[in-house]
Coordinates of N, CA and C and ligand atoms in Angstrom, one line a residue:
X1 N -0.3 16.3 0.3 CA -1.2 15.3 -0.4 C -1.2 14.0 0.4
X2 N -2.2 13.6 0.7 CA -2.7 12.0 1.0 C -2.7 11.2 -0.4
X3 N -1.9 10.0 -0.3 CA -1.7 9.1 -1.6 C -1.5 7.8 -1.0
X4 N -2.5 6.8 -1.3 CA -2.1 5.6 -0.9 C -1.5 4.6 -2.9
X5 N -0.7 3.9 -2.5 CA -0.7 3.0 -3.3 C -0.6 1.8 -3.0
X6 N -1.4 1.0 -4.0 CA -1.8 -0.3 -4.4 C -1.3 -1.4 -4.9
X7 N -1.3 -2.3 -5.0 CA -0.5 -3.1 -5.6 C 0.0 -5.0 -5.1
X8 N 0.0 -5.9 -6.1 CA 0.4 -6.7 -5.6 C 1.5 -7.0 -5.1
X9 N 1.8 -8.1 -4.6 CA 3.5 -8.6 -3.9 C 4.1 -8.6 -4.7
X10 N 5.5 -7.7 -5.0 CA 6.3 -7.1 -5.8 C 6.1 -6.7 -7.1
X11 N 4.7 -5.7 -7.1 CA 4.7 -5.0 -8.2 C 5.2 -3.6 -8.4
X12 N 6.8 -3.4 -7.6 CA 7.3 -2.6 -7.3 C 7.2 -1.5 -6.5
X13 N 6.1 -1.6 -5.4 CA 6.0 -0.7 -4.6 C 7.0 0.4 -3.8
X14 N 7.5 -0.3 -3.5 CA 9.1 0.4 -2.5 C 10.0 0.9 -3.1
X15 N 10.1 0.5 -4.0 CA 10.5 1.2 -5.1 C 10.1 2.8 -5.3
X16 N 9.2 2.4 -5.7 CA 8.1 3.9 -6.4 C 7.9 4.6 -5.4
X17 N 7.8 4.1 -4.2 CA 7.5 4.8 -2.6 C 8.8 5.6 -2.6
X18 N 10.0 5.3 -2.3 CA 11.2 6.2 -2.6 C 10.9 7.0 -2.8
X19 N 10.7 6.9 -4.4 CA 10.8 8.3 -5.2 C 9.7 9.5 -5.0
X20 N 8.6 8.7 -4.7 CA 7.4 9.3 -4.4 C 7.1 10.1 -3.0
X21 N 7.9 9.6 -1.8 CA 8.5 10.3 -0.5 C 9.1 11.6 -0.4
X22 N 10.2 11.4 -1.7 CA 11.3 12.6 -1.8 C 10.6 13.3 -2.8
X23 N 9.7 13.2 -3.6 CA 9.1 13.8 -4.7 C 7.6 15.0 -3.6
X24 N 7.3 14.4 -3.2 CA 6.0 15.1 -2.0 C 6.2 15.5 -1.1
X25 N 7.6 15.2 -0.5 CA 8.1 15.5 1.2 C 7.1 15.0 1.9
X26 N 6.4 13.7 2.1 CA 5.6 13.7 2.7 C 5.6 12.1 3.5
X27 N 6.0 11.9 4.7 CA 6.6 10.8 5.2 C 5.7 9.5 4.5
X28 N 6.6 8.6 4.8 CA 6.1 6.8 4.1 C 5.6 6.3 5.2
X29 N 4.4 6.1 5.1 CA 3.7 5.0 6.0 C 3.6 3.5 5.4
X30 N 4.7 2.9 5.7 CA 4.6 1.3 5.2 C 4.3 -0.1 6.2
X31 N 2.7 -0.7 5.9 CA 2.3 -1.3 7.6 C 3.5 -2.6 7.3
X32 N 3.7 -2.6 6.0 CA 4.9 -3.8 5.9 C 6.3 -3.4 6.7
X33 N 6.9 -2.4 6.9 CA 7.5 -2.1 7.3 C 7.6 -2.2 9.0
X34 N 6.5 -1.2 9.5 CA 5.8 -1.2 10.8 C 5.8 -2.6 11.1
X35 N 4.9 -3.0 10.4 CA 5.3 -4.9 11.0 C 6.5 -5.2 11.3
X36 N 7.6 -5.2 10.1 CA 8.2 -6.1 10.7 C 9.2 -5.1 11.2
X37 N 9.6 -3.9 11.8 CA 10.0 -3.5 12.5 C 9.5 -3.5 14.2
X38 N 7.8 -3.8 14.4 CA 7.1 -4.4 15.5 C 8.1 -5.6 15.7
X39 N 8.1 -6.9 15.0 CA 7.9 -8.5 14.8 C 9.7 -8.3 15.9
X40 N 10.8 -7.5 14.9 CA 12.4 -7.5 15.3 C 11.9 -7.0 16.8
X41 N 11.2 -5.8 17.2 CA 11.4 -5.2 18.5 C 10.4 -5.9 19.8
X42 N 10.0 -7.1 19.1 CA 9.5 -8.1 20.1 C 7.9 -7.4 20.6
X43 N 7.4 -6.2 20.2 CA 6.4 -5.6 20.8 C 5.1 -6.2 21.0
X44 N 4.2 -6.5 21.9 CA 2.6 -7.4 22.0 C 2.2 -7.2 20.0
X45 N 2.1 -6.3 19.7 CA 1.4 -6.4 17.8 C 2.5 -6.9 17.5
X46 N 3.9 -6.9 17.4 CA 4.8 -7.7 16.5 C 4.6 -9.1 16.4
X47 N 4.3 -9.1 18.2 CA 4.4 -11.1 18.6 C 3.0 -11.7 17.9
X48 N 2.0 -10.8 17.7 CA 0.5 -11.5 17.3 C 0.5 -11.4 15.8
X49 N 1.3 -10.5 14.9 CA 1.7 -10.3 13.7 C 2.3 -11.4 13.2
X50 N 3.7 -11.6 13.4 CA 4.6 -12.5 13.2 C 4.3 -14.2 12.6
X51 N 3.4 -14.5 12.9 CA 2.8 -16.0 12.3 C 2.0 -15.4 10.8
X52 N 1.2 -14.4 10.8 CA 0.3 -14.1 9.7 C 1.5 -13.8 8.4
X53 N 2.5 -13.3 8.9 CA 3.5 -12.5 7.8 C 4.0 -13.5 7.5
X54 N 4.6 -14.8 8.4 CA 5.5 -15.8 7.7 C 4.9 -16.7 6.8
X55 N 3.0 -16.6 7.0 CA 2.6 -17.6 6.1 C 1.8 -16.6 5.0
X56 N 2.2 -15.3 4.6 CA 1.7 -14.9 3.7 C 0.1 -14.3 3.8
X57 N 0.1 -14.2 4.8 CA -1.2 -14.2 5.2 C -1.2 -12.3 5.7
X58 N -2.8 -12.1 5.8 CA -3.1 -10.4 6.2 C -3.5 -10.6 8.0
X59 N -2.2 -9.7 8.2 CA -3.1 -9.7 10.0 C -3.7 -8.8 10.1
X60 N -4.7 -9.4 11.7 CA -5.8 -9.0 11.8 C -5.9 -7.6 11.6
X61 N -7.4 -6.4 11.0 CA -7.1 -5.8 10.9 C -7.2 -5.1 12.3
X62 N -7.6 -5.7 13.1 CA -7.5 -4.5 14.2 C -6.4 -4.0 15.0
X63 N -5.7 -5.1 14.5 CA -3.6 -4.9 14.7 C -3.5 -3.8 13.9
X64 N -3.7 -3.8 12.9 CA -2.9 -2.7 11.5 C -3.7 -1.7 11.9
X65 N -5.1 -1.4 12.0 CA -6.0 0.0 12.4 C -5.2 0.5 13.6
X66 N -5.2 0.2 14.7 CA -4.0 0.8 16.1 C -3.0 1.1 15.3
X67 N -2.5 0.8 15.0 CA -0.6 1.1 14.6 C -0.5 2.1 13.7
X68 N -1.9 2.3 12.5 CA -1.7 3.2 11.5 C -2.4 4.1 12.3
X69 N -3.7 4.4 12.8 CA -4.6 5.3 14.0 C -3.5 6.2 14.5
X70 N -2.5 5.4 15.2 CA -1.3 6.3 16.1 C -0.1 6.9 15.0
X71 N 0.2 6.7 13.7 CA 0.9 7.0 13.2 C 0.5 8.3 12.5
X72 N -0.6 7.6 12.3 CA -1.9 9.0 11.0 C -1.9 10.2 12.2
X73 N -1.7 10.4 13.5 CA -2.0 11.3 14.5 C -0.5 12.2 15.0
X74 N 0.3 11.6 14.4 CA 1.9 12.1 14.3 C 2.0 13.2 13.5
X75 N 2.5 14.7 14.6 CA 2.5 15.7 13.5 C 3.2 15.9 12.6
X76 N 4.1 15.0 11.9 CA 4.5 15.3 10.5 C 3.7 14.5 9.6
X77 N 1.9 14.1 9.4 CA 1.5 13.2 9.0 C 0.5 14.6 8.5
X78 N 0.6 16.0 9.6 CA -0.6 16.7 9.4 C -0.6 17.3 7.4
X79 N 0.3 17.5 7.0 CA -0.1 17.8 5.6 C 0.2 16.5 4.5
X80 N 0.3 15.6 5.1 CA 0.2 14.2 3.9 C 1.0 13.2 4.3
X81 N 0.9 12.6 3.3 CA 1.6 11.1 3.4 C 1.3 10.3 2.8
X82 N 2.4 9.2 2.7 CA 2.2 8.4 1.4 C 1.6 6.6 2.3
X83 N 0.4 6.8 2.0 CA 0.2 5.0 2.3 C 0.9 4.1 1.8
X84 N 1.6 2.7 2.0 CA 2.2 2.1 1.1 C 1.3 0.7 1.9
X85 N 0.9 -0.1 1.5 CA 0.3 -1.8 2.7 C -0.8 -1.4 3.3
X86 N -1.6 -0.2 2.8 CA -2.8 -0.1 4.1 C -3.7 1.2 3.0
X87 N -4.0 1.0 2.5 CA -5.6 -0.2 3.0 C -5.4 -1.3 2.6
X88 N -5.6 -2.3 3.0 CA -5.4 -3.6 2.3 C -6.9 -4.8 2.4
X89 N -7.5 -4.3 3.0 CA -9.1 -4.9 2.8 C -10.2 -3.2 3.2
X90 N -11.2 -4.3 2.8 CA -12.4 -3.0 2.4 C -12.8 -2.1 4.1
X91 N -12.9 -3.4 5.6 CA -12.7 -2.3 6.8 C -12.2 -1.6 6.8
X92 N -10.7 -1.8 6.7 CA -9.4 -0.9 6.8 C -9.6 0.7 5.8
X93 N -9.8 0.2 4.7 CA -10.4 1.4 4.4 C -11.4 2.2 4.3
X94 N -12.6 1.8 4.8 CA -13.8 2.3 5.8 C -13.2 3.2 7.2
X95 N -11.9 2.1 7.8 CA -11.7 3.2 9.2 C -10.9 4.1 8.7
X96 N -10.2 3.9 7.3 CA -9.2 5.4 7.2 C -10.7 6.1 6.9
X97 N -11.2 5.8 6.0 CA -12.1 7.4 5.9 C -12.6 8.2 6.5
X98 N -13.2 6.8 8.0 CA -13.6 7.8 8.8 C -12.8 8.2 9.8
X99 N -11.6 8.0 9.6 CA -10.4 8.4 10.4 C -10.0 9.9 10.0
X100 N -10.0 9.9 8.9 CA -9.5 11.1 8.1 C -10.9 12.2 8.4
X101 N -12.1 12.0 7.6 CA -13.4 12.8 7.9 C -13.3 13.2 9.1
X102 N -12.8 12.5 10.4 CA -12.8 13.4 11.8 C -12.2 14.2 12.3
X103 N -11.2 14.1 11.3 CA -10.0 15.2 11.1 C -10.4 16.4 10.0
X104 N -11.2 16.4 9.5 CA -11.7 17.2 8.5 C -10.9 17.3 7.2
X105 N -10.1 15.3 6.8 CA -9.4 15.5 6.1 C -9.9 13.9 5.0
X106 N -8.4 14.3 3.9 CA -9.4 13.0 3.0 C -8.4 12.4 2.4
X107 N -8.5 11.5 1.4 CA -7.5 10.6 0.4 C -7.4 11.5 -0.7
X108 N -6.5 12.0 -1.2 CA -6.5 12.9 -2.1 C -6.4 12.2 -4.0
X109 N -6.0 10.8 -3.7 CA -5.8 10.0 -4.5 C -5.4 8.6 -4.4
X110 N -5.6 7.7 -5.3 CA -5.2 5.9 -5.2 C -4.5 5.6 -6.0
X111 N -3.5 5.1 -6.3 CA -2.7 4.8 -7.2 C -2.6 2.9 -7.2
X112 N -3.1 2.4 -8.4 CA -2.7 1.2 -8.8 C -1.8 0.7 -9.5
X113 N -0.4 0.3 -9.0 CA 0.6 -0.5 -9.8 C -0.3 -1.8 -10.9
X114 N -0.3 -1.7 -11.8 CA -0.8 -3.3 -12.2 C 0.1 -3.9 -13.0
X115 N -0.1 -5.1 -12.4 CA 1.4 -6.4 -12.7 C 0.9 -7.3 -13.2
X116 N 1.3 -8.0 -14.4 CA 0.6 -9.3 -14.4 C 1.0 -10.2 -13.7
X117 N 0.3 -11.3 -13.1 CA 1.1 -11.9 -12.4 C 2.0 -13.6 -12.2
X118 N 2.6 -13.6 -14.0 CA 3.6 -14.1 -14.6 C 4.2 -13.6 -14.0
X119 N 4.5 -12.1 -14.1 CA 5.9 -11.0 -13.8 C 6.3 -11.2 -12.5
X120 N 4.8 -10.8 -11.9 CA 5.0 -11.2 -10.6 C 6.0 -12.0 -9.9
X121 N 5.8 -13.2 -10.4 CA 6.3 -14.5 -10.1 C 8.0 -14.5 -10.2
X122 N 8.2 -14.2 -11.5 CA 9.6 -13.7 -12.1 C 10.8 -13.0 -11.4
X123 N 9.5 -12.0 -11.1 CA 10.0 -10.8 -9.9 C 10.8 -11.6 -8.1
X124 N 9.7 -12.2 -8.1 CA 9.8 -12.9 -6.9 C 10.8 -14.0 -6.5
X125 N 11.1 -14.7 -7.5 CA 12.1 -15.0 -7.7 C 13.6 -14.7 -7.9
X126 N 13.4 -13.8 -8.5 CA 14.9 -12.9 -8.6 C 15.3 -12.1 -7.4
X127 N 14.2 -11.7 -6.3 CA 14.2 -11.4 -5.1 C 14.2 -12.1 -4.3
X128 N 15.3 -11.9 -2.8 CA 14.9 -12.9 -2.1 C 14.8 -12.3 -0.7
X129 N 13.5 -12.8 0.3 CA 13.0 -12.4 1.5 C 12.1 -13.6 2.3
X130 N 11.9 -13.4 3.6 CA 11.9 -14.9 4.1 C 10.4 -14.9 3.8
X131 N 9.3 -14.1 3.2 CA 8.2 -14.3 3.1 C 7.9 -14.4 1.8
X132 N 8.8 -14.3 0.7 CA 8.9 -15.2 -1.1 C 9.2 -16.1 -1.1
X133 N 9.4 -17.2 -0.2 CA 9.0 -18.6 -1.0 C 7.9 -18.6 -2.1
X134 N 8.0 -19.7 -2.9 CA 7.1 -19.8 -3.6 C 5.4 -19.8 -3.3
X135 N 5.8 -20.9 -2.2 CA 4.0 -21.2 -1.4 C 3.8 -19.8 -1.0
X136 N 4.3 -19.4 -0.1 CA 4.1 -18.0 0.7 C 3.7 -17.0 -0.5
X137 N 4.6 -16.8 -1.0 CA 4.5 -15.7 -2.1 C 3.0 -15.8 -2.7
X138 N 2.8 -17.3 -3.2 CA 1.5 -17.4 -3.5 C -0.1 -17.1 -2.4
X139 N 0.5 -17.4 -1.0 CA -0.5 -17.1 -0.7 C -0.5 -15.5 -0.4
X140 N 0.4 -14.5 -0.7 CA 0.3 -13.0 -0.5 C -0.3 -12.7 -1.9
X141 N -0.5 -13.5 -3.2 CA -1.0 -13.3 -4.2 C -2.5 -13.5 -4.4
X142 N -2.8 -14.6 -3.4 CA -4.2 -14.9 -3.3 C -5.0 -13.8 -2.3
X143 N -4.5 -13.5 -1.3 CA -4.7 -12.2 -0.3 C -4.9 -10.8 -0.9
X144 N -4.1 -10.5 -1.8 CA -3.9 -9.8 -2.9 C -5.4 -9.9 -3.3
X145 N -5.3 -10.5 -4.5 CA -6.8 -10.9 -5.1 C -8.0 -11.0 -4.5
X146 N -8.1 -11.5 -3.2 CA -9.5 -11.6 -2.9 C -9.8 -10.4 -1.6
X147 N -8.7 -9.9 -1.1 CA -9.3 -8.8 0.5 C -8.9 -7.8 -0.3
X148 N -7.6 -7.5 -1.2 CA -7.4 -6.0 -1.1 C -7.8 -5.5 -2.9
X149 N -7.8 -6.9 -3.9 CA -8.5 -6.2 -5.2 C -9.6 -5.2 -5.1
X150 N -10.7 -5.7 -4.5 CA -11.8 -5.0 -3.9 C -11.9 -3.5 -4.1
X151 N -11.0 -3.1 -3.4 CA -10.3 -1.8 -2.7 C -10.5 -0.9 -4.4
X152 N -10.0 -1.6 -5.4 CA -9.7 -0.9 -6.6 C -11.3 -0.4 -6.9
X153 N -12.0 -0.9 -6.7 CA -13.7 -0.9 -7.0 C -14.3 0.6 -5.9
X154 N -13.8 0.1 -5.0 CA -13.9 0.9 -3.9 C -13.8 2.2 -3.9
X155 N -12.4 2.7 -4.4 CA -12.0 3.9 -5.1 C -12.4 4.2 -6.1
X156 N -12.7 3.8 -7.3 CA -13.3 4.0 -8.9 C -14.4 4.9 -8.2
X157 N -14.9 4.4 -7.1 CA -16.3 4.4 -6.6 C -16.3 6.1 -6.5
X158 N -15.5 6.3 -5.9 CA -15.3 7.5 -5.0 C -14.4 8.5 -6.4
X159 N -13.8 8.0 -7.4 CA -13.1 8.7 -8.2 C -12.0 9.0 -7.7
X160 N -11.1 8.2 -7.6 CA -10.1 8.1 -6.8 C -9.1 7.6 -7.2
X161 N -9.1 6.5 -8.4 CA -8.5 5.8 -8.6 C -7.7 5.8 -10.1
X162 N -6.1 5.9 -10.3 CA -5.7 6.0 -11.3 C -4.7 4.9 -11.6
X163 N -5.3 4.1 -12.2 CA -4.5 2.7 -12.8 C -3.0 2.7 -13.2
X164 N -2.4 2.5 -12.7 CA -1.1 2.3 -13.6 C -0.1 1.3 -14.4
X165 N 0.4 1.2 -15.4 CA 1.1 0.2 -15.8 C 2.4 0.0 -15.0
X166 N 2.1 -1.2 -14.4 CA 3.7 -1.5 -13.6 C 4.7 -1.8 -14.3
X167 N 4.6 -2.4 -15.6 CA 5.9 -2.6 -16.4 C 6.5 -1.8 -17.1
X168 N 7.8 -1.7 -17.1 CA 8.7 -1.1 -17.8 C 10.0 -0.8 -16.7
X169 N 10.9 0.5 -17.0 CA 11.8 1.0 -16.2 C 11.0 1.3 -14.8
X170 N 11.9 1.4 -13.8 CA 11.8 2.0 -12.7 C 11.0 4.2 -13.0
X171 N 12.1 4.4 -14.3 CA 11.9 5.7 -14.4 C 10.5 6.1 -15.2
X172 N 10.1 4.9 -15.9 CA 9.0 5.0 -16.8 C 8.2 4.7 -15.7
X173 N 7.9 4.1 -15.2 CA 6.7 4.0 -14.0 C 6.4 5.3 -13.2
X174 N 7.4 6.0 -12.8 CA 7.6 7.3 -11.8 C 6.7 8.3 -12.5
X175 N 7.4 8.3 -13.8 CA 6.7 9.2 -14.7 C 5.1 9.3 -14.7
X176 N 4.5 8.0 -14.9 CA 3.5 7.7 -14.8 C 2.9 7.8 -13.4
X177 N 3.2 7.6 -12.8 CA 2.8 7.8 -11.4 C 2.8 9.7 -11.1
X178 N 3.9 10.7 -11.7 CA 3.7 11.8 -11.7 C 2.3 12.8 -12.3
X179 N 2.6 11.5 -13.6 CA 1.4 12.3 -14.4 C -0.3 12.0 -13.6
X180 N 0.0 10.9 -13.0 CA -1.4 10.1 -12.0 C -1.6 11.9 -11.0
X181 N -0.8 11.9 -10.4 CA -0.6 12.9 -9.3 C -1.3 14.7 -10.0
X182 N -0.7 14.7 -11.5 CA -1.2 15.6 -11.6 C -2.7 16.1 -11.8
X183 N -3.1 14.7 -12.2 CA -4.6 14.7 -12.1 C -5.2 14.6 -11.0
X184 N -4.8 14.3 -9.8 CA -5.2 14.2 -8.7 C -5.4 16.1 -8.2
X185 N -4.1 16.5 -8.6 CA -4.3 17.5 -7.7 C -5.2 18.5 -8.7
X186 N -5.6 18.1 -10.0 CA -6.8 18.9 -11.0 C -7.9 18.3 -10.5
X187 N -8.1 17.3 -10.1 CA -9.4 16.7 -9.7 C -10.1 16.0 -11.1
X188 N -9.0 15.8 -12.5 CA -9.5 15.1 -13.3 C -9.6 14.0 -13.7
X189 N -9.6 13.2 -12.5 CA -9.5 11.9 -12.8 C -10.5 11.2 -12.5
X190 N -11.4 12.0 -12.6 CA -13.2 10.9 -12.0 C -13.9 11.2 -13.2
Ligands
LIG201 P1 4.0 -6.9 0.0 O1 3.2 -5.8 -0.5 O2 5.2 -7.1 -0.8 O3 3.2 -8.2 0.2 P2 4.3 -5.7 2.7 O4 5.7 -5.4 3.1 O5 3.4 -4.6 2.4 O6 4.5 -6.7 1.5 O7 3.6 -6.6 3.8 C1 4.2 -7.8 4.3 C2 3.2 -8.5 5.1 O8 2.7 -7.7 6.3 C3 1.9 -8.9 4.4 O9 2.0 -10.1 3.7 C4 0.9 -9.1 5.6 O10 1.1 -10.3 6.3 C5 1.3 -7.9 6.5 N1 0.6 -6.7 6.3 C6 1.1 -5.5 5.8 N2 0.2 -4.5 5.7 C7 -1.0 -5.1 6.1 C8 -2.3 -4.6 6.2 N3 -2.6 -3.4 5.9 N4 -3.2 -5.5 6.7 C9 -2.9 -6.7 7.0 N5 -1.7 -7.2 6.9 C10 -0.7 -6.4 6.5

């Protein structure tokens, strides 16, 4: 299965990605990760990344298209995988489709965490990473809302898209995210 998930800055993504890894067998593609595993190994995309991530900000996408392009072409990628940070604006996900279509392949589903973003905030604070400051944090919230909300429209579009409540347990979400999956693979969720 191809599964990307959605979501704002800590509406528990990595979290759910875990479970959702070990649950599909199907490797984690995280461009948040990728980044800042680029950013530590000093690589040309880490060094041009590195300014965009500390101020909360989306790098360019034609940084994140290369790095996911070469990852999506990895043969443990050929029966699925879980997006986690990508798509995050509406190009990005224009070039997965037609990334995938020339592969004779597709999104098999979208999963939206939704947070309010009080919680958000709450969240963020109880967490701590050098790109939650408050300012920062906020500007990954505004990034959030104006390049990658979109994306939610995007997918409805296509029938793709199964909303989820981010609040509660870690285990109550999973659940929910299982039952998301079942309808994906019935095709009843359009
Ligand atoms: P979160 O979802 O908690 O904001 P991520 O770990 O997914 O965090 O991403 C951290 C940072 O990496 C983002 O704020 C952004 O600067 C950059 N980034 C990650 N994925 C993308 C992407 N697909 N497009 C552009 N920038 C990205």
């Amino acid at each position: 299965m191809r599964i990307i998930l959605i979501g704002p800055p800590g509406a528990g993504k990595g979290t759910q990605c875990q479970r959702l890894v070990e649950h599909l067998h199907v490797p984690h593609l995280s461009t948040g990760e990728m980044l800042r595993a680029a950013v530590r190994a000093g690589t040309p995309e880490g060094l041009l990344a590195a300014d965009y991530i500390a101020q909360g900000q989306l790098v360019p996408d034609q940084i994140i298209v290369g790095m996911v392009t070469k990852r999506l072409a990895a043969e443990d990628c050929r029966s699925g995988c879980l997006l986690d940070g990508f798509p995050r604006t509406l190009p990005q996900a224009a070039t997965l489709d037609d990334l995938l279509e020339r592969q004779a392949m597709s999104v098999d589903g979208v999963i939206e965490l939704a947070v309010p973003r009080d919680e958000l905030v709450r969240r963020m604070i109880a967490r701590k990473r050098a790109d939650d400051n408050p300012e920062i944090f906020s500007n990954r919230i505004i990034s959030f809302e104006l390049q990658t909300a979109p994306l939610l429209d995007y997918y409805t579009r296509q029938g793709k898209l199964a909303s989820i409540d981010g609040l509660g347990t870690a285990d109550e979400i999973f659940e929910r995210i299982k039952a998301a999956l079942r309808t994906f693979s019935r095709g009843t969720h359009r």
